[in-house]
Short mmCIF file of C-alpha atoms in Angstrom, two decimals:
data_model
loop_
_atom_site.label_atom_id
_atom_site.label_comp_id
_atom_site.label_asym_id
_atom_site.label_seq_id
_atom_site.Cartn_x
_atom_site.Cartn_y
_atom_site.Cartn_z
CA MET C 4 -27.77 -60.10 5.40
CA PRO C 5 -27.84 -61.88 2.09
CA ALA C 6 -30.49 -64.93 2.33
CA ARG C 7 -30.01 -68.09 2.48
CA SER C 8 -31.47 -70.28 -0.65
CA CYS C 9 -34.66 -72.46 0.29
CA ALA C 10 -33.85 -74.90 -2.30
CA ALA C 11 -30.18 -75.60 -0.12
CA SER C 12 -32.50 -77.55 2.05
CA PRO C 13 -35.45 -79.80 0.26
CA ALA C 14 -36.83 -80.40 3.42
CA CYS C 15 -37.41 -76.70 3.64
CA THR C 16 -38.51 -76.91 -0.52
CA LEU C 17 -41.33 -79.30 0.82
CA ALA C 18 -41.81 -76.96 3.43
CA VAL C 19 -42.99 -73.97 1.88
CA GLN C 20 -44.62 -76.30 -0.60
CA THR C 21 -47.12 -77.37 1.91
CA LEU C 22 -47.25 -73.99 2.95
CA TYR C 23 -48.49 -73.24 -0.47
CA GLN C 24 -50.58 -75.77 -1.51
CA ASP C 25 -52.70 -75.55 2.22
CA HIS C 26 -52.94 -71.73 1.80
CA HIS C 27 -52.57 -69.95 -1.13
CA ARG C 28 -55.92 -69.92 -2.44
CA TRP C 29 -56.71 -68.74 1.32
CA LEU C 30 -54.44 -65.76 1.38
CA VAL C 31 -55.60 -64.79 -2.42
CA ALA C 32 -59.30 -64.15 -1.25
CA LEU C 33 -57.92 -62.91 2.01
CA LEU C 34 -56.27 -60.33 0.01
CA ARG C 35 -59.20 -59.80 -2.60
CA ARG C 36 -61.20 -59.21 0.10
CA ARG C 37 -58.97 -56.03 1.70
CA LEU C 38 -57.71 -55.44 -1.95
CA ASN C 39 -61.61 -55.06 -3.91
CA CYS C 40 -59.06 -55.66 -6.93
CA PRO C 41 -58.06 -59.96 -7.36
CA HIS C 42 -55.30 -58.84 -10.13
CA GLY C 43 -53.91 -56.71 -6.63
CA ALA C 44 -54.63 -60.23 -4.85
CA ALA C 45 -52.42 -62.73 -6.63
CA ASP C 46 -49.37 -60.67 -7.54
CA MET C 47 -48.93 -59.47 -3.49
CA ALA C 48 -49.70 -63.39 -2.93
CA GLN C 49 -47.03 -64.05 -4.76
CA ASP C 50 -45.08 -62.11 -2.94
CA ALA C 51 -45.51 -62.78 0.35
CA PHE C 52 -44.65 -66.35 -0.61
CA VAL C 53 -41.64 -65.41 -1.68
CA ARG C 54 -41.01 -62.52 1.86
CA VAL C 55 -41.71 -66.46 2.74
CA LEU C 56 -38.98 -68.57 0.92
CA LEU C 57 -36.30 -65.29 2.06
CA ARG C 58 -36.79 -66.77 5.59
CA PRO C 59 -36.60 -70.21 5.41
CA GLU C 60 -35.47 -70.59 9.70
CA ALA C 61 -38.81 -70.11 10.05
CA LEU C 62 -40.33 -72.26 8.24
CA PRO C 63 -39.62 -75.70 10.71
CA GLU C 64 -41.92 -74.29 13.42
CA LEU C 65 -44.15 -72.65 11.63
CA ARG C 66 -46.99 -73.82 13.96
CA GLU C 67 -50.28 -71.35 12.74
CA PRO C 68 -48.97 -70.78 9.73
CA ARG C 69 -51.90 -68.69 8.50
CA ALA C 70 -50.90 -66.35 11.22
CA TYR C 71 -47.73 -66.04 9.57
CA LEU C 72 -48.81 -65.23 6.61
CA THR C 73 -51.03 -62.88 7.99
CA THR C 74 -48.45 -61.26 9.34
CA ILE C 75 -46.78 -60.65 6.59
CA ALA C 76 -49.94 -59.76 4.45
CA ARG C 77 -50.24 -57.07 7.13
CA GLY C 78 -46.95 -55.59 6.07
CA LEU C 79 -47.46 -55.87 2.67
CA LEU C 80 -51.01 -54.17 2.77
CA HIS C 81 -49.58 -51.02 4.68
CA ASP C 82 -46.79 -51.24 2.36
CA HIS C 83 -49.08 -51.21 -1.02
CA TRP C 84 -51.78 -48.32 1.14
CA ARG C 85 -48.35 -46.56 1.43
CA ARG C 86 -47.85 -46.13 -1.88
CA ARG C 87 -51.45 -45.24 -2.37
CA SER C 88 -51.72 -42.44 -0.52
CA LEU C 89 -48.71 -41.21 -1.38
CA GLU C 90 -49.47 -41.29 -5.27
CA GLN C 91 -53.06 -39.49 -4.06
CA ALA C 92 -50.91 -36.44 -1.72
CA TRP C 93 -48.88 -36.79 -4.61
CA LEU C 94 -51.86 -35.42 -7.52
CA ASP C 95 -54.06 -32.94 -5.24
CA THR C 96 -51.14 -31.58 -4.10
CA LEU C 97 -49.26 -30.75 -7.28
CA ALA C 98 -52.91 -29.81 -8.76
CA ALA C 99 -52.56 -26.74 -5.85
CA LEU C 100 -50.17 -25.65 -7.93
CA PRO C 101 -50.79 -23.16 -10.62
CA GLU C 102 -49.54 -25.10 -14.26
CA ASP C 103 -46.99 -21.99 -14.11
CA LEU C 104 -45.55 -22.99 -11.08
CA ALA C 105 -45.67 -26.40 -11.58
CA PRO C 106 -42.54 -28.83 -12.29
CA SER C 107 -41.18 -29.68 -16.05
CA PRO C 108 -42.31 -33.35 -16.82
CA GLU C 109 -38.65 -33.56 -16.67
CA ASP C 110 -38.69 -32.87 -13.42
CA THR C 111 -41.68 -34.39 -11.87
CA LEU C 112 -40.50 -37.73 -12.83
CA ALA C 113 -37.70 -37.27 -10.69
CA ILE C 114 -39.12 -35.57 -7.92
CA ARG C 115 -41.89 -37.61 -7.68
CA GLN C 116 -38.76 -40.88 -7.75
CA THR C 117 -37.53 -38.90 -5.00
CA LEU C 118 -40.56 -38.52 -2.97
CA GLN C 119 -41.33 -42.29 -3.14
CA GLN C 120 -37.35 -43.29 -2.03
CA LEU C 121 -37.63 -40.59 1.19
CA ASP C 122 -41.11 -41.05 2.06
CA ASP C 123 -40.04 -45.28 2.37
CA LEU C 124 -37.85 -44.02 4.60
CA LEU C 125 -39.71 -42.07 7.16
CA SER C 126 -42.77 -44.35 6.85
CA ARG C 127 -41.20 -46.09 9.96
CA LEU C 128 -40.87 -42.33 11.72
CA ALA C 129 -44.15 -41.67 14.37
CA PRO C 130 -46.21 -38.86 12.39
CA LYS C 131 -44.66 -35.68 14.79
CA ALA C 132 -41.23 -37.37 14.38
CA ARG C 133 -42.30 -37.37 10.52
CA GLU C 134 -43.38 -33.59 10.44
CA VAL C 135 -40.34 -32.73 12.75
CA PHE C 136 -37.90 -34.16 10.63
CA VAL C 137 -39.13 -32.98 7.50
CA LEU C 138 -39.48 -29.60 8.40
CA SER C 139 -36.10 -29.44 9.11
CA GLN C 140 -34.54 -31.14 6.02
CA LEU C 141 -37.05 -29.91 3.53
CA GLN C 142 -37.75 -25.68 4.56
CA GLY C 143 -34.05 -25.74 6.99
CA LEU C 144 -36.11 -23.94 9.98
CA GLY C 145 -34.13 -24.30 12.80
CA TYR C 146 -35.35 -26.25 15.56
CA ALA C 147 -36.64 -23.41 18.61
CA GLN C 148 -38.74 -22.49 15.37
CA ILE C 149 -39.66 -26.58 14.44
CA ALA C 150 -40.41 -26.48 18.51
CA GLN C 151 -42.07 -23.36 18.05
CA GLN C 152 -44.70 -24.54 14.98
CA VAL C 153 -45.43 -27.85 15.97
CA GLY C 154 -45.63 -26.64 19.65
CA ILE C 155 -43.71 -28.76 21.30
CA SER C 156 -39.69 -28.62 23.41
CA GLU C 157 -36.88 -27.94 21.63
CA ARG C 158 -35.76 -31.14 23.47
CA THR C 159 -38.47 -32.87 22.14
CA VAL C 160 -37.68 -31.59 18.02
CA LYS C 161 -33.85 -33.25 19.30
CA ARG C 162 -34.94 -36.06 20.42
CA TYR C 163 -37.04 -36.58 16.44
CA MET C 164 -33.66 -35.54 14.43
CA ALA C 165 -32.07 -38.37 16.28
CA GLN C 166 -34.67 -41.28 15.78
CA GLY C 167 -34.80 -39.74 11.79
CA PHE C 168 -31.04 -39.67 10.46
CA GLU C 169 -30.63 -42.89 12.98
CA LEU C 170 -33.18 -44.70 10.77
CA CYS C 171 -33.57 -42.88 7.55
CA LEU C 172 -29.27 -43.73 8.13
CA SER C 173 -29.66 -47.35 8.92
CA LEU C 174 -32.17 -47.89 5.78
CA MET C 175 -29.47 -46.87 3.48
CA ASP C 176 -27.54 -48.90 1.78
CA MET S 6 -16.36 -50.96 15.14
CA ASN S 7 -20.21 -51.48 15.45
CA ASP S 8 -22.40 -49.92 12.59
CA ALA S 9 -25.15 -49.33 14.85
CA THR S 10 -23.12 -47.10 16.98
CA VAL S 11 -21.24 -45.05 14.57
CA ILE S 12 -24.69 -44.51 12.55
CA ARG S 13 -26.01 -43.08 15.92
CA GLU S 14 -22.77 -41.19 16.20
CA ALA S 15 -23.36 -39.86 12.72
CA ALA S 16 -26.60 -39.05 14.25
CA GLN S 17 -25.61 -36.93 16.82
CA TRP S 18 -23.86 -34.96 14.62
CA LEU S 19 -25.94 -34.43 12.19
CA VAL S 20 -29.02 -33.18 14.63
CA ARG S 21 -26.21 -30.22 15.91
CA LEU S 22 -25.23 -29.45 12.61
CA HIS S 23 -28.61 -29.07 11.42
CA SER S 24 -30.15 -26.87 13.94
CA GLY S 25 -29.95 -23.39 13.11
CA GLU S 26 -27.36 -22.86 15.59
CA ALA S 27 -24.36 -24.56 14.07
CA GLY S 28 -21.14 -22.69 14.20
CA ALA S 29 -17.89 -22.58 12.43
CA SER S 30 -16.17 -24.81 15.55
CA ASP S 31 -18.93 -27.56 15.74
CA TRP S 32 -18.24 -28.26 11.40
CA ALA S 33 -15.18 -28.00 12.48
CA ALA S 34 -15.44 -31.22 15.32
CA CYS S 35 -17.51 -33.01 13.47
CA ALA S 36 -14.67 -32.92 10.35
CA ARG S 37 -12.40 -34.30 13.19
CA TRP S 38 -15.50 -37.14 13.56
CA ARG S 39 -14.90 -38.03 10.19
CA ALA S 40 -11.15 -38.14 9.72
CA ALA S 41 -11.60 -40.55 12.54
CA HIS S 42 -11.90 -43.53 10.88
CA PRO S 43 -13.37 -44.86 7.03
CA ALA S 44 -16.61 -45.52 8.95
CA HIS S 45 -17.79 -42.80 9.69
CA GLU S 46 -16.73 -41.00 6.15
CA GLN S 47 -18.75 -43.26 4.89
CA ALA S 48 -21.92 -43.17 6.84
CA TRP S 49 -21.29 -38.99 6.66
CA GLN S 50 -20.92 -40.26 2.51
CA LYS S 51 -24.95 -41.63 3.24
CA ALA S 52 -26.18 -38.32 4.84
CA GLU S 53 -24.60 -36.36 1.84
CA ARG S 54 -26.50 -38.61 -0.38
CA LEU S 55 -29.88 -38.13 1.60
CA SER S 56 -29.62 -34.48 1.65
CA ALA S 57 -28.85 -34.38 -1.20
CA GLN S 58 -32.39 -36.76 -1.80
CA PHE S 59 -34.03 -33.74 0.79
CA GLY S 60 -32.79 -30.85 -1.57
CA ALA S 61 -34.40 -32.34 -4.41
CA VAL S 62 -37.26 -31.86 -4.18
CA PRO S 63 -40.10 -28.73 -3.56
CA PRO S 64 -40.93 -28.24 -0.61
CA ALA S 65 -44.13 -26.87 -0.99
CA LEU S 66 -44.78 -30.25 -3.01
CA GLY S 67 -42.34 -32.16 -0.54
CA ILE S 68 -44.15 -31.10 3.05
CA PRO S 69 -47.04 -31.46 2.59
CA VAL S 70 -46.65 -35.37 0.69
CA LEU S 71 -43.65 -36.72 3.72
CA THR S 72 -46.41 -35.20 6.60
CA ARG S 73 -49.91 -36.71 4.96
CA PRO S 74 -52.19 -38.56 7.25
CA THR S 75 -51.51 -42.30 7.62
CA ARG S 76 -53.18 -45.11 9.17
CA ALA S 77 -51.25 -44.10 12.34
CA THR S 78 -53.10 -40.96 13.31
CA THR S 79 -55.59 -41.80 15.05
CA GLN S 80 -58.69 -39.84 14.98
CA GLY S 81 -57.84 -37.94 17.89
CA ASN S 82 -54.83 -36.47 16.10
CA ARG S 83 -56.99 -36.09 13.26
CA ARG S 84 -59.25 -33.87 15.74
CA ALA S 85 -56.59 -31.70 16.88
CA VAL S 86 -55.01 -30.88 13.02
CA LEU S 87 -58.18 -30.37 10.95
CA ARG S 88 -60.27 -27.75 12.04
CA THR S 89 -62.90 -27.85 9.50
CA LEU S 90 -64.28 -30.02 6.90
CA ALA S 91 -63.89 -28.45 2.69
CA ALA S 92 -64.01 -29.32 -1.55
CA LEU S 93 -60.13 -28.55 -2.47
CA GLY S 94 -58.86 -25.15 -4.49
CA VAL S 95 -55.41 -23.56 -5.39
CA VAL S 96 -53.37 -21.05 -4.20
CA ALA S 97 -49.89 -21.08 -4.30
CA PRO S 98 -47.32 -19.49 -2.05
CA ALA S 99 -44.92 -17.17 -3.80
CA ALA S 100 -42.24 -18.59 -2.25
CA TRP S 101 -41.67 -21.02 -4.32
CA LEU S 102 -39.37 -20.36 -6.10
CA GLY S 103 -37.06 -20.95 -2.67
CA TRP S 104 -37.11 -24.76 -3.42
CA GLN S 105 -34.95 -24.65 -6.48
CA HIS S 106 -31.37 -24.19 -3.88
CA ALA S 107 -30.74 -26.50 -2.12
CA PRO S 108 -32.41 -26.21 2.04
CA TRP S 109 -29.79 -24.53 3.69
CA GLN S 110 -28.22 -21.65 1.63
CA GLY S 111 -29.11 -20.05 4.56
CA TRP S 112 -25.80 -21.84 6.14
CA THR S 113 -24.05 -19.89 3.26
CA ALA S 114 -25.74 -16.76 2.75
CA ASP S 115 -23.88 -14.05 4.57
CA TYR S 116 -27.52 -13.26 6.58
CA ALA S 117 -30.69 -15.49 6.41
CA ALA S 118 -34.64 -15.74 8.10
CA ALA S 119 -35.98 -18.63 7.59
CA THR S 120 -39.89 -19.31 6.85
CA GLY S 121 -42.16 -17.29 8.97
CA GLU S 122 -38.79 -15.60 10.90
CA ARG S 123 -38.08 -11.99 10.41
CA ARG S 124 -34.49 -10.65 11.78
CA ASP S 125 -32.76 -7.15 11.69
CA VAL S 126 -29.63 -7.08 11.04
CA THR S 127 -27.69 -4.12 11.41
CA LEU S 128 -23.64 -3.72 8.82
CA ALA S 129 -21.16 -2.19 9.16
CA ASP S 130 -21.45 1.37 8.59
CA GLY S 131 -25.00 1.80 10.65
CA SER S 132 -26.70 0.54 7.36
CA ARG S 133 -29.53 -1.79 8.91
CA LEU S 134 -31.58 -4.44 6.78
CA THR S 135 -35.17 -6.61 7.81
CA LEU S 136 -34.81 -9.63 6.11
CA ASN S 137 -38.71 -10.95 6.06
CA THR S 138 -39.83 -14.37 6.15
CA ASP S 139 -37.66 -17.09 3.66
CA THR S 140 -34.77 -14.23 2.99
CA ALA S 141 -31.33 -14.81 1.80
CA VAL S 142 -28.96 -12.32 1.43
CA ASP S 143 -24.42 -11.82 1.54
CA VAL S 144 -22.99 -8.32 2.21
CA VAL S 145 -19.70 -7.58 0.55
CA PHE S 146 -18.54 -4.12 1.71
CA SER S 147 -15.51 -3.00 -0.31
CA GLY S 148 -13.44 -0.36 -1.49
CA THR S 149 -15.84 0.44 -3.80
CA GLN S 150 -19.19 0.15 -2.63
CA ARG S 151 -21.52 -0.83 0.29
CA LEU S 152 -22.97 -4.36 -2.05
CA VAL S 153 -26.09 -6.55 -0.61
CA ARG S 154 -27.22 -9.01 -3.28
CA LEU S 155 -30.52 -10.35 -1.95
CA ARG S 156 -30.73 -14.82 -2.53
CA ARG S 157 -33.63 -15.13 -1.97
CA GLY S 158 -36.56 -13.33 -0.12
CA GLU S 159 -37.33 -9.28 0.40
CA VAL S 160 -35.43 -6.86 2.28
CA TYR S 161 -35.92 -3.80 4.29
CA VAL S 162 -33.74 -1.29 3.54
CA ARG S 163 -32.27 1.25 5.66
CA THR S 164 -28.76 3.14 4.28
CA ALA S 165 -26.92 5.45 7.49
CA PRO S 166 -23.99 7.71 5.40
CA ASP S 167 -20.79 5.97 4.61
CA THR S 168 -18.68 6.19 7.84
CA ALA S 169 -15.38 4.30 5.84
CA PRO S 170 -12.34 5.58 6.29
CA ASP S 171 -11.07 7.48 3.68
CA ILE S 172 -8.40 4.83 2.01
CA ALA S 173 -6.06 7.44 -0.08
CA THR S 174 -5.39 9.75 3.23
CA GLY S 175 -6.64 7.90 6.37
CA THR S 176 -8.62 10.07 7.58
CA ALA S 177 -12.20 10.18 8.36
CA PRO S 178 -15.10 11.08 5.26
CA ASP S 179 -16.21 14.34 4.39
CA THR S 180 -19.48 13.18 3.24
CA GLY S 181 -20.57 16.18 2.15
CA SER S 182 -23.66 17.85 1.75
CA ALA S 183 -25.76 15.53 3.80
CA GLY S 184 -26.80 11.74 2.21
CA THR S 185 -24.51 11.82 -0.40
CA PRO S 186 -22.36 8.22 0.68
CA ARG S 187 -18.68 8.11 -0.12
CA ARG S 188 -19.74 4.93 -1.65
CA PRO S 189 -22.21 4.15 -3.15
CA PHE S 190 -25.08 1.43 -1.61
CA VAL S 191 -26.15 -1.40 -4.15
CA VAL S 192 -28.45 -3.88 -3.98
CA GLU S 193 -27.79 -6.81 -6.26
CA THR S 194 -30.64 -9.44 -7.07
CA PRO S 195 -30.82 -11.60 -10.60
CA GLN S 196 -32.85 -8.62 -12.03
CA GLY S 197 -30.31 -5.98 -12.28
CA ARG S 198 -28.73 -3.44 -9.40
CA LEU S 199 -30.36 -1.13 -7.22
CA HIS S 200 -28.55 1.97 -6.14
CA ALA S 201 -29.08 4.18 -2.87
CA LEU S 202 -29.94 7.09 -4.13
CA GLY S 203 -31.33 8.76 -0.58
CA THR S 204 -32.38 5.93 2.63
CA ARG S 205 -35.19 3.86 2.53
CA PHE S 206 -36.72 0.79 0.54
CA THR S 207 -37.41 -2.13 -0.06
CA VAL S 208 -37.19 -5.23 -2.15
CA ARG S 209 -38.52 -8.10 -2.75
CA LEU S 210 -37.66 -11.37 -5.93
CA LEU S 211 -40.97 -12.64 -7.72
CA ALA S 212 -40.30 -16.59 -8.52
CA GLY S 213 -41.78 -16.20 -12.18
CA HIS S 214 -45.57 -16.58 -13.43
CA GLY S 215 -46.96 -18.53 -16.72
CA ASP S 216 -44.89 -15.37 -19.37
CA ASP S 217 -43.99 -13.32 -17.00
CA PRO S 218 -40.20 -13.79 -15.95
CA PRO S 219 -38.49 -13.98 -12.21
CA ALA S 220 -39.02 -10.06 -10.99
CA THR S 221 -37.52 -8.31 -8.23
CA GLU S 222 -40.10 -5.67 -7.10
CA LEU S 223 -38.64 -1.96 -5.55
CA VAL S 224 -40.86 0.44 -3.26
CA VAL S 225 -39.36 3.46 -3.03
CA LEU S 226 -40.40 5.70 0.56
CA GLU S 227 -37.63 7.85 1.53
CA HIS S 228 -35.47 9.60 -1.75
CA ARG S 229 -34.42 8.02 -4.68
CA VAL S 230 -33.29 4.51 -5.89
CA GLN S 231 -32.31 4.29 -8.83
CA VAL S 232 -32.58 0.74 -10.92
CA ALA S 233 -30.22 -0.71 -14.11
CA PRO S 234 -31.45 -3.61 -15.03
CA SER S 235 -29.00 -6.66 -15.78
CA GLY S 236 -29.42 -7.29 -19.04
CA GLY S 237 -28.23 -3.48 -20.01
CA SER S 238 -31.95 -1.18 -20.86
CA ALA S 239 -31.60 2.25 -19.65
CA PRO S 240 -31.52 3.33 -15.74
CA ALA S 241 -34.87 4.93 -14.42
CA ILE S 242 -35.27 6.49 -11.08
CA VAL S 243 -37.67 5.76 -8.64
CA GLN S 244 -38.52 7.95 -6.00
CA ALA S 245 -40.05 7.82 -3.13
CA GLY S 246 -44.49 6.97 -2.89
CA GLN S 247 -43.39 4.91 -5.96
CA GLY S 248 -43.08 0.84 -6.96
CA VAL S 249 -41.73 -0.83 -9.81
CA ARG S 250 -41.45 -4.34 -10.86
CA PHE S 251 -38.55 -4.95 -13.78
CA THR S 252 -36.97 -7.65 -14.82
CA ALA S 253 -33.70 -8.31 -17.11
CA ALA S 254 -34.72 -7.02 -19.91
CA GLN S 255 -36.81 -4.00 -18.54
CA ILE S 256 -38.21 -1.99 -16.26
CA GLY S 257 -42.35 -2.32 -15.76
CA PRO S 258 -44.39 1.14 -15.27
CA MET S 259 -43.87 3.15 -11.63
CA ARG S 260 -47.15 2.86 -9.18
CA PRO S 261 -47.74 5.20 -6.93
CA GLN S 262 -47.99 2.95 -3.23
CA ALA S 263 -50.57 3.38 -0.90
CA GLN S 264 -48.60 4.20 2.37
CA ASP S 265 -49.41 1.11 4.53
CA PRO S 266 -50.89 2.35 7.70
CA SER S 267 -49.59 -0.43 9.87
CA GLY S 268 -45.92 0.36 9.25
CA VAL S 269 -44.07 2.93 11.13
CA ASP S 270 -43.38 6.21 8.89
CA GLY S 271 -44.39 4.02 5.84
CA ALA S 272 -42.11 0.95 6.09
CA PRO S 273 -44.44 -2.05 5.19
CA GLY S 274 -46.04 -4.09 8.18
CA TRP S 275 -44.10 -6.97 7.82
CA THR S 276 -41.31 -5.46 9.52
CA GLN S 277 -43.89 -5.38 12.13
CA GLY S 278 -45.57 -8.39 12.06
CA VAL S 279 -48.34 -7.33 10.65
CA LEU S 280 -49.95 -8.28 7.31
CA TYR S 281 -51.68 -5.31 6.21
CA ALA S 282 -54.91 -5.98 3.52
CA ASP S 283 -57.50 -3.30 1.91
CA SER S 284 -59.57 -4.81 0.03
CA LEU S 285 -57.32 -7.40 -1.05
CA ARG S 286 -58.93 -10.75 -3.13
CA LEU S 287 -59.17 -13.22 -1.11
CA ASP S 288 -56.00 -16.15 -2.95
CA ALA S 289 -53.96 -12.45 -3.00
CA PHE S 290 -54.27 -12.66 0.62
CA LEU S 291 -53.29 -16.10 1.03
CA ALA S 292 -50.65 -15.72 -1.42
CA GLU S 293 -48.88 -13.64 0.74
CA LEU S 294 -49.97 -15.94 3.81
CA SER S 295 -49.01 -18.62 2.57
CA ARG S 296 -45.32 -16.39 2.82
CA TYR S 297 -44.84 -16.88 6.34
CA ARG S 298 -45.63 -21.24 6.82
CA PRO S 299 -44.13 -23.65 5.03
CA GLY S 300 -46.90 -26.32 2.63
CA VAL S 301 -49.58 -25.36 0.77
CA ILE S 302 -52.39 -23.25 1.02
CA ARG S 303 -55.39 -23.35 -1.12
CA CYS S 304 -57.66 -20.82 -2.40
CA ALA S 305 -61.10 -22.75 -3.48
CA PRO S 306 -61.85 -20.86 -6.53
CA GLU S 307 -65.34 -19.87 -5.78
CA VAL S 308 -64.21 -17.55 -2.39
CA ALA S 309 -60.94 -16.43 -4.31
CA GLY S 310 -62.41 -12.95 -4.70
CA LEU S 311 -64.12 -12.62 -1.79
CA ARG S 312 -62.64 -9.32 0.28
CA ILE S 313 -60.58 -9.23 2.25
CA SER S 314 -59.39 -6.34 4.84
CA GLY S 315 -57.57 -5.66 8.50
CA ALA S 316 -54.28 -5.99 10.20
CA PHE S 317 -53.21 -9.53 9.96
CA GLN S 318 -50.88 -10.61 13.29
CA LEU S 319 -48.00 -12.80 10.99
CA ALA S 320 -47.06 -14.77 14.32
CA ASP S 321 -49.32 -16.85 14.56
CA THR S 322 -50.97 -17.85 11.04
CA ASP S 323 -52.29 -21.01 12.53
CA TYR S 324 -55.19 -17.71 13.79
CA VAL S 325 -55.10 -15.54 11.06
CA LEU S 326 -56.54 -19.19 8.97
CA ALA S 327 -59.07 -19.53 11.94
CA MET S 328 -60.34 -16.11 12.11
CA LEU S 329 -61.32 -16.45 8.16
CA ARG S 330 -63.72 -17.70 9.49
CA GLU S 331 -65.01 -15.27 11.85
CA THR S 332 -65.56 -13.22 8.82
CA LEU S 333 -65.77 -14.56 5.33
CA PRO S 334 -68.34 -17.71 4.16
CA VAL S 335 -65.46 -20.25 3.46
CA GLN S 336 -64.56 -23.16 6.09
CA VAL S 337 -60.29 -24.39 6.82
CA VAL S 338 -59.35 -27.26 6.80
CA LEU S 339 -56.09 -28.24 7.81
CA ARG S 340 -55.38 -32.13 6.49
CA THR S 341 -52.44 -31.58 7.71
CA ARG S 342 -50.81 -28.47 9.78
CA TRP S 343 -48.97 -27.67 6.12
CA TRP S 344 -51.90 -28.21 3.67
CA VAL S 345 -54.35 -26.39 4.10
CA THR S 346 -57.31 -25.72 2.02
CA VAL S 347 -59.59 -22.57 2.44
CA ALA S 348 -63.20 -23.17 0.75
CA PRO S 349 -66.59 -22.16 1.04
CA ALA S 350 -68.53 -23.04 3.92
CA ASP S 351 -71.19 -25.57 4.48
CA ARG S 352 -75.21 -24.45 3.81
CA MET S 353 -76.53 -25.44 7.42
#
């Protein structure tokens, strides 16, 4: 659904301006504490206000602006943490492979990007469901085998697989 | 047409087709669903793109990364997953090379075994194949030859005398002296062709290592097999009790093979679901073990040279890893089920 521009409504613009003036510094301080990095905090605070602008309909009834901003910030922090853990896991796993078996530099970049996209899609799956889905789609294991290896029923495997496909298909454009 | 409905239906089809048990009728039914409405086909195309993305990632890299613990994994879960804590090291799964093919190559091969699976196949002439973990073969029997194409993995072959009727006369074949097949039995790999001049042997595809190109490993258990590298160098005959590694360019030295006591009639232990080690280096042992499970097993350099002996049940690789702690001064950490590291035990 296309975002309605806040510029269309002067009341909306004023509301965001007020929100910014009243709470921007507070938000940056909060993020700085969570991130241990002043630059990242400023960027993320900007990101948060961009998100506010993308949902102008929420503004008029905003009774707890800091709670609202905190919710947005939590989502951004979660994504940030997830990207960092992906980076670390990627480096660690690459380090596990001897040089001769590691992908070429060209392949490495492509694989890294694809992993990022897949991780974005799968991040909302619960850990067990994600494990089942990845074993099926990456390793090509059948459900009987996945059920045995993960220690769950085949029916649960199928349920997780359905969750995975529905999630991915709905998130992809 | 409701988007959510289409997605749900598409997901149901995908769940069915990825089960490992889908047949031609399932595919046909899905094709009818796709044709029933443009929105169905659109959803299917999304699924194809998703499949292409997964296919572009090597399982050995992708599985540990995508199943890594997240904040959603509670302390309780972590304890269920972790056995002990240790440092990090390196052992690469020998079946790594498999990633370059689509994950579903098993769907297009005539016969396939998934990771950790073993499969017995009886061919039309009575010959028997046992497929080891993560293996795919095509079988093409024609009037002139009995061909098995090894596309991935490792296979144990027991040939039978050719029983195809004689095409010219329409009568049963005269198989001549015992063990002389009418149609040659050939195993083909990317590195060349193996002509079975006898009855029992194993063939395994090996990934390239550093300066070493990909190779095929042949071990002959009974009678003889002729090796003809695809590069055209002179064929050689390998006798029972000997093994050889060859590339497309050349055949390596013949090496005598010690009999595996865990197999039957000298067949390798894996045909009985056993990994046999006789004073094997730990890193080599873990590389072998990792073929039988998804993901990565890493071995710290400090313990890579430890020697391990015994017969280990491949059906439960988790148990094998746990047992390592009983016999060696190592710790095993499962960062996730599929991201294992074996490292020196903490000093108490």
